[in-house]
Coordinates of C-alpha atoms in Angstrom, one line a residue:
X1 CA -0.6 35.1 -26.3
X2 CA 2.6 35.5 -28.1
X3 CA 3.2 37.6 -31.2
X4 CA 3.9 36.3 -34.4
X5 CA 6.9 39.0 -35.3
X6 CA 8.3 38.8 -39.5
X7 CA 10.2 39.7 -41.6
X8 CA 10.4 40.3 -45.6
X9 CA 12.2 39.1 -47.4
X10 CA 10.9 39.8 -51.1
X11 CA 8.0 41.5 -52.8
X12 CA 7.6 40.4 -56.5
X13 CA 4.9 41.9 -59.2
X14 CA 3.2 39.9 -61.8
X15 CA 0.4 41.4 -64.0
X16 CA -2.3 39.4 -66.0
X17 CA -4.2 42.2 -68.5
X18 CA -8.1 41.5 -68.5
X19 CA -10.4 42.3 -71.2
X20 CA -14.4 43.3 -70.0
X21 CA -17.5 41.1 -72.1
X22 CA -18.8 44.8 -72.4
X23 CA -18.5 48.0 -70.9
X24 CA -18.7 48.9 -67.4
X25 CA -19.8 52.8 -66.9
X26 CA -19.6 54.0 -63.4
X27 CA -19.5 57.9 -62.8
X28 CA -16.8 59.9 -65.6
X29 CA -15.1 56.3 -66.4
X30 CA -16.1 53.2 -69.1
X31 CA -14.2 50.6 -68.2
X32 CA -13.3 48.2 -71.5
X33 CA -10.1 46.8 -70.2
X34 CA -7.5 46.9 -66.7
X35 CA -4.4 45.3 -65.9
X36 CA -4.6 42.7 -63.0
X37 CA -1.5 42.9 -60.6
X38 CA -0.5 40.5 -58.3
X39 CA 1.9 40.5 -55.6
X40 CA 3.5 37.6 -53.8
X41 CA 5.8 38.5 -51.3
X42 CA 8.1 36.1 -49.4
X43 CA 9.0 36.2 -45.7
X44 CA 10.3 34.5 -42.8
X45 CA 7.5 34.4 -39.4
X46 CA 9.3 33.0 -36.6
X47 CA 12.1 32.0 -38.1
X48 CA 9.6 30.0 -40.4
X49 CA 9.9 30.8 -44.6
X50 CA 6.3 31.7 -45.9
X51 CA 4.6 33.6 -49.0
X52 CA 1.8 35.3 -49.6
X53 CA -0.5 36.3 -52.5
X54 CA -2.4 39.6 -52.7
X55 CA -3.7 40.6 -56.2
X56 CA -6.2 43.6 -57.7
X57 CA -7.4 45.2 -60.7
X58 CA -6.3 48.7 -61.3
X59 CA -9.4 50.2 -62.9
X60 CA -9.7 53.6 -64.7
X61 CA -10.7 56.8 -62.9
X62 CA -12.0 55.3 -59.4
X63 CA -8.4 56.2 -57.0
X64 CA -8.5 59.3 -58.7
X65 CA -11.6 61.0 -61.2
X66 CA -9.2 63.2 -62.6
X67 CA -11.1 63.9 -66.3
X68 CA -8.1 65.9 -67.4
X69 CA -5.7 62.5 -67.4
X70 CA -5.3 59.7 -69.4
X71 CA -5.4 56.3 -68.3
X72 CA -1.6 55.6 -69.5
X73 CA -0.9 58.2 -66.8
X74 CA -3.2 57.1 -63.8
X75 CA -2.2 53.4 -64.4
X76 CA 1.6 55.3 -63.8
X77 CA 0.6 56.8 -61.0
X78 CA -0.9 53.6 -59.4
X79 CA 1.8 51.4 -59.8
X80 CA 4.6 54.1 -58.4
X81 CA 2.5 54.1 -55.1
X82 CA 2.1 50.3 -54.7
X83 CA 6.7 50.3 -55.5
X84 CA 6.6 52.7 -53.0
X85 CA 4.6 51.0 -50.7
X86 CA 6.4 47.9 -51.5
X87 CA 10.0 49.8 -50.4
X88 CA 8.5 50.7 -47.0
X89 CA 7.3 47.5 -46.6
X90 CA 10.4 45.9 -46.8
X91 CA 12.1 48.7 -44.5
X92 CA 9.5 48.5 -41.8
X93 CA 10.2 44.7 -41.3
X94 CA 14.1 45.0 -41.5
X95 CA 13.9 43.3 -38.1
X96 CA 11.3 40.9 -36.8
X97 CA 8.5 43.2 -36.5
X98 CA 4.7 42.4 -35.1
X99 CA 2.1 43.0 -37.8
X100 CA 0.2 46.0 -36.2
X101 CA 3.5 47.5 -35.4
X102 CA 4.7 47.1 -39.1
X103 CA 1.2 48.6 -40.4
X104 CA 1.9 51.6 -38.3
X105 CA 5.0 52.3 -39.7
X106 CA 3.7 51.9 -43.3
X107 CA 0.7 53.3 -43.0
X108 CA 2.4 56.7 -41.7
X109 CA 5.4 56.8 -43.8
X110 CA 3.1 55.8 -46.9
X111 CA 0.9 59.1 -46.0
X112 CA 4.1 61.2 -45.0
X113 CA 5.5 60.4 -48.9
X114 CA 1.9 60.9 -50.7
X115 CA 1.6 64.1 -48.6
X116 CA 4.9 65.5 -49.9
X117 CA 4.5 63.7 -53.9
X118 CA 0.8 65.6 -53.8
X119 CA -1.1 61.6 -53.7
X120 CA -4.4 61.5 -52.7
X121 CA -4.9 59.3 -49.6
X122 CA -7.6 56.8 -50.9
X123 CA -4.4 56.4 -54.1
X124 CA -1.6 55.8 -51.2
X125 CA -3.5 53.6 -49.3
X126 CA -4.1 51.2 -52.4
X127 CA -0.7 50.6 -52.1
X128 CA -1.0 49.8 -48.0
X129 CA -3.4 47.9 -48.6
X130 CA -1.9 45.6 -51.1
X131 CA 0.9 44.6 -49.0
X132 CA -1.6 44.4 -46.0
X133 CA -3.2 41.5 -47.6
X134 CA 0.2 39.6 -48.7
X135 CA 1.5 39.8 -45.2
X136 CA -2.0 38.7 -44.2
X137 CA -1.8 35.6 -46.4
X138 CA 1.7 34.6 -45.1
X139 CA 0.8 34.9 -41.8
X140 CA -2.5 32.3 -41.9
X141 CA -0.3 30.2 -43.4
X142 CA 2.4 30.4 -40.7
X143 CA 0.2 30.0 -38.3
X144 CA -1.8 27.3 -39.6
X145 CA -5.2 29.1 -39.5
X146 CA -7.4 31.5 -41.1
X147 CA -8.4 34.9 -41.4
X148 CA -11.3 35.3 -38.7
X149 CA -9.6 33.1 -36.5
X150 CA -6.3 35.3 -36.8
X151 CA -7.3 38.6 -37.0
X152 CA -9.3 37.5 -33.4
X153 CA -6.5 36.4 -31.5
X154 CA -3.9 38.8 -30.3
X155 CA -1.4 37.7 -32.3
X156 CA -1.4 40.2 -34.9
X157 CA -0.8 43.3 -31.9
X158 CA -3.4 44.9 -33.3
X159 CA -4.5 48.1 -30.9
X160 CA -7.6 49.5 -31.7
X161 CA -7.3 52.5 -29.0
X162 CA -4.3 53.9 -31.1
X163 CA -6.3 54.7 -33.7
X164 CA -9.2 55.8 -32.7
X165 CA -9.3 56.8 -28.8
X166 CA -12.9 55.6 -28.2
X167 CA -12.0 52.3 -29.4
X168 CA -9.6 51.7 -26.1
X169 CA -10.7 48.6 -24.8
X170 CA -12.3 47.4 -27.6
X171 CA -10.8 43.8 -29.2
X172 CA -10.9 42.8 -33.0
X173 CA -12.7 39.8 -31.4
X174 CA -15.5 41.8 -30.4
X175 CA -15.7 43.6 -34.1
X176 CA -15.9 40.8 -36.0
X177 CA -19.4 38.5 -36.3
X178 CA -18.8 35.4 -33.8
X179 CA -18.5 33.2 -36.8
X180 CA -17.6 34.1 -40.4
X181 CA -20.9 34.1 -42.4
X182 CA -21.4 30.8 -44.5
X183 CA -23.1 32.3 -47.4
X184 CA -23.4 36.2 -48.5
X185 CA -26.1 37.6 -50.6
X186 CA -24.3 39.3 -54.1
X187 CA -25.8 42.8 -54.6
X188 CA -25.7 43.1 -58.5
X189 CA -24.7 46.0 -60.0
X190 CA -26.6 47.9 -62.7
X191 CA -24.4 50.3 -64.4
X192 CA -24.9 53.5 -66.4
X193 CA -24.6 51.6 -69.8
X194 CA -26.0 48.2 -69.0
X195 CA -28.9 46.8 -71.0
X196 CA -31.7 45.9 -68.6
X197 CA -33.8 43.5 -71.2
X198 CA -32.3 41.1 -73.3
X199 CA -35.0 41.5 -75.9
X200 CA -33.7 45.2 -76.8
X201 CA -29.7 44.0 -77.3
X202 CA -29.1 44.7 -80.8
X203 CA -27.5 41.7 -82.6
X204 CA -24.5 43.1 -83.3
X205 CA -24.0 44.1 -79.4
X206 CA -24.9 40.3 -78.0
X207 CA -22.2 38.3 -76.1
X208 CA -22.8 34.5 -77.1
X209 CA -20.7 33.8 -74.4
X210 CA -22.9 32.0 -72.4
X211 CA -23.3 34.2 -69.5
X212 CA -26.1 36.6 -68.8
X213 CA -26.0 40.0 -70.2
X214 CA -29.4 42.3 -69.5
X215 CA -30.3 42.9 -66.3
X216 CA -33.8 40.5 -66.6
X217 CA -31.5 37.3 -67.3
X218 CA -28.9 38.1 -64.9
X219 CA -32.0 38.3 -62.1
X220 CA -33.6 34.5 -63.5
X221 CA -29.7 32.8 -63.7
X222 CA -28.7 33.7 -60.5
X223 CA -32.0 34.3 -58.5
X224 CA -30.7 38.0 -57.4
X225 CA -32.4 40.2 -54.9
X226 CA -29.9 42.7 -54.3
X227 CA -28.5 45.3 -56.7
X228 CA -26.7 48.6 -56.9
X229 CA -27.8 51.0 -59.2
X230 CA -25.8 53.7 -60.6
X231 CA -27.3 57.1 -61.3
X232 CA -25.5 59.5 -63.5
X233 CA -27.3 62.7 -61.7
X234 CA -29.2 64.0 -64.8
X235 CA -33.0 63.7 -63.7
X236 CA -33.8 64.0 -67.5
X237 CA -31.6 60.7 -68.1
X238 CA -32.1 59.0 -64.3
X239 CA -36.3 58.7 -64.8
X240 CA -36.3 57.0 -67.4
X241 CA -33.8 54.3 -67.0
X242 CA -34.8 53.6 -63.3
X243 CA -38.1 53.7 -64.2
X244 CA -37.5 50.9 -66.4
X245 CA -35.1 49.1 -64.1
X246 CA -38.3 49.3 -61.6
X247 CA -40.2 47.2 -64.0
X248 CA -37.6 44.7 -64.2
X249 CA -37.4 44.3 -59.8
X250 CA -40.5 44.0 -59.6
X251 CA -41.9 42.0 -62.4
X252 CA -38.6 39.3 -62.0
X253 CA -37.8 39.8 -58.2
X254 CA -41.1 37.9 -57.3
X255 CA -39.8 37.1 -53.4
X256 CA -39.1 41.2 -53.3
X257 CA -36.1 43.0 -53.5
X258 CA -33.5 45.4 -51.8
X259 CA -31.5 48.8 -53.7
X260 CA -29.1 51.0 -53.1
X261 CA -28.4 53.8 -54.9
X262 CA -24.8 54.8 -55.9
X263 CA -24.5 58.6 -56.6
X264 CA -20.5 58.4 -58.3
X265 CA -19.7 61.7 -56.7
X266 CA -21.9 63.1 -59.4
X267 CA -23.0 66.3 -57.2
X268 CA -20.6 69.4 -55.8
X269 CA -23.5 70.2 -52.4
X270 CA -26.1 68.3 -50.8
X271 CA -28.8 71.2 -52.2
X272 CA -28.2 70.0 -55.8
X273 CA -28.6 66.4 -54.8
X274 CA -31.1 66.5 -52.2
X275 CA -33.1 68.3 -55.5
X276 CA -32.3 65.6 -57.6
X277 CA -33.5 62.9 -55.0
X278 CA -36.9 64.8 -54.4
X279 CA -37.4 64.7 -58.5
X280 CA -36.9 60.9 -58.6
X281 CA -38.7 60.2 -55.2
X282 CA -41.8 62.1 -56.3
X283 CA -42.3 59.6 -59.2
X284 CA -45.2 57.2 -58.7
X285 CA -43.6 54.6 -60.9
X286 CA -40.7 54.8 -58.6
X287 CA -42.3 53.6 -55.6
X288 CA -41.1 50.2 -55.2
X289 CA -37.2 51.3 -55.6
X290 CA -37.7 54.0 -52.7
X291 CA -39.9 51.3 -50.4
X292 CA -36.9 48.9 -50.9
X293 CA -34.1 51.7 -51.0
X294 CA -31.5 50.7 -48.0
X295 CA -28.5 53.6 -48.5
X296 CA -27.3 56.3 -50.9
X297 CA -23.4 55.7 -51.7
X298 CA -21.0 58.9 -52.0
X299 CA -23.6 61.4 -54.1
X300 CA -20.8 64.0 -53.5
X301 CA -18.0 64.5 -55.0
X302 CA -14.6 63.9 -52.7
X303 CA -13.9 67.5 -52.7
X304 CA -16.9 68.3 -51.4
X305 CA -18.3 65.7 -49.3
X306 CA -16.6 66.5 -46.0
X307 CA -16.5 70.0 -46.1
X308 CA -18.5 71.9 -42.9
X309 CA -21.7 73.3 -44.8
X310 CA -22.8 69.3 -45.3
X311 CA -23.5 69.4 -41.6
X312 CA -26.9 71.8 -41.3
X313 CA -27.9 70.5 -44.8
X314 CA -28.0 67.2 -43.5
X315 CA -29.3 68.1 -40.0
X316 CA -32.3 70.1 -41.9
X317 CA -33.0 67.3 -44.5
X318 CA -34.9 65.0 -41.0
X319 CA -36.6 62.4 -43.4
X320 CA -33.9 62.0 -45.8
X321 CA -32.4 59.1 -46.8
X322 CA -29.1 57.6 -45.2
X323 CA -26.2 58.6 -46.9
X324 CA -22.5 56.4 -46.5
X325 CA -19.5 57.6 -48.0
X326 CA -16.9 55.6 -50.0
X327 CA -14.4 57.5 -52.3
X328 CA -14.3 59.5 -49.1
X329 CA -13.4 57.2 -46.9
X330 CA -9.0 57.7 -47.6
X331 CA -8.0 57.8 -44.6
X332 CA -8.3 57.0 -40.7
X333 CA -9.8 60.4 -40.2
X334 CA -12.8 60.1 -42.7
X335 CA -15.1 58.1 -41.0
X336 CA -15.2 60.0 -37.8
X337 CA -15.6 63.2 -39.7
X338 CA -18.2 61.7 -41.6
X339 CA -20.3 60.5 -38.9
X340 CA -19.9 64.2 -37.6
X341 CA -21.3 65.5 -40.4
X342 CA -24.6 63.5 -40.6
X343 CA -23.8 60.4 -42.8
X344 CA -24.5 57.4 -41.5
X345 CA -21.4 54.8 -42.3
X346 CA -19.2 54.2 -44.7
X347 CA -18.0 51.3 -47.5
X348 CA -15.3 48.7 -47.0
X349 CA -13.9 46.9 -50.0
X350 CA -10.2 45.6 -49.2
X351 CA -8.6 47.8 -51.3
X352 CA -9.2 50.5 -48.8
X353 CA -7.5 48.7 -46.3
X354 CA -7.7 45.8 -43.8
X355 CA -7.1 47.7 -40.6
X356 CA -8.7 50.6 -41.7
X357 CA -11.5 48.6 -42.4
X358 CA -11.8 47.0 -38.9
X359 CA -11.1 50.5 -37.0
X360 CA -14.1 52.0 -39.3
X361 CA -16.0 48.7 -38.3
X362 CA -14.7 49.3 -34.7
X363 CA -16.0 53.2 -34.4
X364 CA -19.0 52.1 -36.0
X365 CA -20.2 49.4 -33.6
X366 CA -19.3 51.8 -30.8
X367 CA -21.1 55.1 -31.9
X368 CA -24.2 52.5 -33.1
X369 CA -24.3 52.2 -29.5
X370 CA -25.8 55.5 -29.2
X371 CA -27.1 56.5 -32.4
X372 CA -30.2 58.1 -33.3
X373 CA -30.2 55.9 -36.2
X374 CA -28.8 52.1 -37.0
X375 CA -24.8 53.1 -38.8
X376 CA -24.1 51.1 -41.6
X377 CA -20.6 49.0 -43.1
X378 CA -21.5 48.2 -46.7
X379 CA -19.6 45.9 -48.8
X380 CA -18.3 47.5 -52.0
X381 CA -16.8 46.0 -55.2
X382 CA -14.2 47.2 -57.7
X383 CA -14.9 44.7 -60.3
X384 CA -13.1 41.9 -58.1
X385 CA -11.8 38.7 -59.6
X386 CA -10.7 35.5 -58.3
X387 CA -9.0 33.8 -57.7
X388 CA -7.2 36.0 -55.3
X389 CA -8.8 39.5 -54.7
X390 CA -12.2 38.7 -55.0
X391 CA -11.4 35.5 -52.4
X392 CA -10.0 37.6 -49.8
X393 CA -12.1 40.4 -50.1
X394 CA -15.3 37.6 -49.7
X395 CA -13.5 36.3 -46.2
X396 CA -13.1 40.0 -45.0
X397 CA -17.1 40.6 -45.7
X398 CA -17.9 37.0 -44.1
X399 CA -15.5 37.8 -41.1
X400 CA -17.1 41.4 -40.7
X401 CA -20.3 39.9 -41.1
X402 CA -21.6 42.0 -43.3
X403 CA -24.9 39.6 -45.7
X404 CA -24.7 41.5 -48.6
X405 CA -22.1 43.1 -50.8
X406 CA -22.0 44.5 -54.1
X407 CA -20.3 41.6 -56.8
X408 CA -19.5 42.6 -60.4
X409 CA -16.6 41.2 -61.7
X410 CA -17.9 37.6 -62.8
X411 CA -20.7 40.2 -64.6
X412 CA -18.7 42.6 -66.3
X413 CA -15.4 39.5 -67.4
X414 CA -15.6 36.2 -68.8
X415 CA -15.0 34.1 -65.1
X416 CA -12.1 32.9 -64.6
X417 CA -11.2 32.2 -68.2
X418 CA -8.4 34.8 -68.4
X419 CA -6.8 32.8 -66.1
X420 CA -3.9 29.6 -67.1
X421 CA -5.4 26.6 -67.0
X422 CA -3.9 25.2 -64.1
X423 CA -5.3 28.1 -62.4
X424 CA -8.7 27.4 -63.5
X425 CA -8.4 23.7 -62.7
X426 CA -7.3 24.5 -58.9
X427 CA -10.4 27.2 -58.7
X428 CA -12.8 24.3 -59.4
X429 CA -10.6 21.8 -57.3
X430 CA -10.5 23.9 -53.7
X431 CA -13.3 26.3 -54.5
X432 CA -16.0 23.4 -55.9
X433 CA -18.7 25.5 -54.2
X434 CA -18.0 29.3 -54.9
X435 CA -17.1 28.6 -58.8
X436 CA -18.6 25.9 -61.3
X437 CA -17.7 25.1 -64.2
X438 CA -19.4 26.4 -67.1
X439 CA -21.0 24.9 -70.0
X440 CA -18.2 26.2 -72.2
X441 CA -15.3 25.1 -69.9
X442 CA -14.6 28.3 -67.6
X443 CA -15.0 28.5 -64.0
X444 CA -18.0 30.8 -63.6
X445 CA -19.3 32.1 -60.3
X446 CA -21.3 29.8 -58.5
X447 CA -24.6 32.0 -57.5
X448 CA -28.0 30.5 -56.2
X449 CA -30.7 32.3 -55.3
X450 CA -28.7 35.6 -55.1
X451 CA -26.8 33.9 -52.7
X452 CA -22.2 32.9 -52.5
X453 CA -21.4 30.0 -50.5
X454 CA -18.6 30.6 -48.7
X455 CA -17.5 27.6 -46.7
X456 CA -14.6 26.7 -49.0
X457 CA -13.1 30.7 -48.4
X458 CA -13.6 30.9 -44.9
X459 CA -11.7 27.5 -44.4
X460 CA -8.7 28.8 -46.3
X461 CA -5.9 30.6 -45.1
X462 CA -6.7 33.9 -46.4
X463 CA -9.9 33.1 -48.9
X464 CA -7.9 31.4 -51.6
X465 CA -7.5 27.6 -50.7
X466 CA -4.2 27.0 -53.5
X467 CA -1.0 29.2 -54.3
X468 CA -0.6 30.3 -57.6
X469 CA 2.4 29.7 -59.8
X470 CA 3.6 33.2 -60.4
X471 CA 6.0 32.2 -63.1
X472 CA 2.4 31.4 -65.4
X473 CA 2.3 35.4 -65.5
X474 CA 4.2 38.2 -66.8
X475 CA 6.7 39.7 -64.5
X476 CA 5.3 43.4 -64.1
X477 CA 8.6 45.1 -65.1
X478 CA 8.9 43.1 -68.5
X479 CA 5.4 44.0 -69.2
X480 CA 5.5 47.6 -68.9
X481 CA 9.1 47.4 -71.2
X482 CA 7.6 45.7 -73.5
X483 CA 4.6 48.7 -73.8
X484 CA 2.2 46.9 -71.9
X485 CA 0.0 50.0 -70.8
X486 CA -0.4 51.0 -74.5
X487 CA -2.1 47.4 -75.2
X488 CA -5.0 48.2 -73.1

């Protein structure tokens, strides 16, 4: 097999700023409004001239839960390590290069730079990951194929062993699920300030928008049976809500119902949370969310969570539940200290990274071998929207073959209506069975019985079946001239 080798050419930033229908409260951040960046970067693959599209949100306090920062100066912070990441980029493909080889390079020299500009890794590698994904979408195109199908051949270089040393031998092939998955089941998120019956939304807080709102109609439009629920990691507060949220799983899930947890770092060492657990799990109305209760998601805060003294707490807590981690997952090193330390997997959402993401998947499949206990890849969200991010990110899930992964951004924005027109036209065109079109005009997300139906993103190159016209959006630098951070 002979390797596709590139080189780029030019990496261009666009930016679309999004507005929320309400709220969204995870952990120390609400979440009212984000700018969207997109990337497109252009490049030649065998002598061949291609582009690629890679686009996400750039939500408050996630990268980094600083409480002492302002938005104005995170959103700063963000963009300088995608530019910078954008400059290696670029440098690392000065001659043709293969894409594993390339990644290596800006993978390292991305880390080298954050180490010595004091970046947090899980920040840096936003910035990786980004161009990961455009290159990625240039190369399905050049090759006339798409993502599973690519990222199985040996085209891409890609070397497992030299990354993790256990994973010598091991092919991409042999991570991914023999086919991409036709449909995945959306695991609905609940956060900390959603209403969970319609009948309590004061007037002045309802949407008329046309789209569900409490967590009882968003169960009866979309036939849901998966969800995430936040917890803010106050028992006081925590009872009562899931205690109500019980009510609504069981009285509107009527086939049954699966949880997960999501602890938002809320806890500094496993004794505090393992307390907290043992207060929620000793509630009788509670029994329903802990018989359906798959995982717990990062309870610890980053600082924390990998530190040595989680070890014996874990080892000593035998019929505790399965903890992942996910803010803590920043870099190659994470997982396998992680599974060290007693928790059982870790998160992928693209923004983390596309190799990463198959090496975690890799040393996962290999320690499962062996494990005491099944080791779990969830799929994560951060508030993804289409027609790019949340596109790819659905082809990575289907190609990893994971059936169930946590969707919020068609709950917590209006669609696809923040989009141009021509934009929303081509969604509905190439994407007829992920998005319909709503009542009012917008595509909407198209979700039956909790389910996505992803045969139109798994035949496109990279998830995303049409290429957008850039030119329809603001150029990022004439955005951020013109004050654009301030607006939001």
């Amino acid at each position: 097999m002979s390797f596709m080798r590139f080189q780029i050419h030019d990496l261009r930033f666009h930016v679309l700023p999004m507005r929320t229908r309400f709220p969204f409260r995870y952990g120390i951040a609400s979440m009212s409004a984000l700018p969207h960046l997109l990337v497109r970067v252009e490049m030649s693959v065998n002598g061949k001239t291609v582009q690629g599209t890679a686009s996400e949100g750039l939500p408050p306090k996630w990268f980094t839960k600083d409480p002492h920062t302002y938005f104005e100066q995170d959103l700063a912070e963000m963009l300088a390590v995608i530019q910078n990441a954008s400059r290696l980029a670029r440098l690392a493909s000065a001659t043709p290069v293969t894409f594993f080889a390339w990644w290596q390079t800006l993978y390292q020299e991305q880390a080298r730079w954050a180490g010595v500009k004091q970046v947090p890794s899980l920040l840096a590698n936003l910035g990786v990951s980004l161009m990961e994904r455009a290159v990625l979408d240039a190369l399905t195109k050049a090759a006339g194929t798409y993502l599973h199908s690519l990222l199985g051949s040996e085209s891409l270089g890609i070397h497992l062993g030299e990354i993790h040393e256990e994973l010598h031998g091991l092919s991409v092939a042999q991570v991914l699920a023999p086919k991409p998955l036709p449909q995945i089941n959306v695991r609905h998120t609940v956060g900390l300030g959603d209403p969970l019956f319609a009948q309590d939304i004061p007037e002045d807080e309802q949407l008329h928008d046309g789209l569900p709102h409490a967590l009882d109609e968003s169960i009866r439009a979309y036939g849901l049976r998966y969800f995430k629920i936040k917890v803010c990691g106050q028992p006081e507060t925590d009872l009562q809500r899931l205690r109500e949220i019980t009510t609504v799983l069981t009285r509107e899930c009527h086939s049954g119902f699966h949880a997960t947890l999501d602890g938002n770092e809320q806890f500094l060492d496993l004794a505090s949370f393992r307390d907290f657990y043992e207060t929620l799990r000793a509630e009788a109305a509670l029994a329903p969310l802990f018989q359906n209760l798959l995982l717990i998601e990062q309870p610890l805060h980053r600082t924390h969570a990998l530190k040595e003294d989680v070890a014996p707490a874990l080892a000593a807590w035998q019929d505790g539940p399965g903890l992942i981690i996910d803010e803590s997952d920043s870099a190659l090193t994470d997982l396998p200290r992680a599974l060290a330390l007693g928790y059982i997997g870790t998160s992928h959402k693209n923004c983390k990274g596309i190799v990463k993401g198959l090496a975690n998947a890799a040393l996962l499949k290999v320690r499962g071998a062996t494990s005491s206990r099944p080791l779990i890849l969830s799929g994560e969200d951060l508030a993804n929207v289409g027609p790019v991010a949340l596109l790819q990110d659905l082809a990575m899930m289907a190609a990893l073959g994971v059936t169930h992964v946590e969707r919020n951004g068609h709950h917590y924005f209006k669609g696809l209506s923040m989009h141009p027109e021509a934009v929303q036209s081509a969604a509905l065109q190439h994407h007829g069975d992920l998005y319909r079109q709503h009542e009012s005009g917008f595509p909407t997300l198209n979700i039956r019985q909790g389910l996505l139906d992803l045969q139109s993103v798994n035949a496109a190159p990279f998830g995303c079946a049409f290429e957008l016209d850039l030119e329809s959006y603001e150029p990022l630098n004439t955005w951020i001239k013109r004050g654009g951070m301030t607006e939001l």
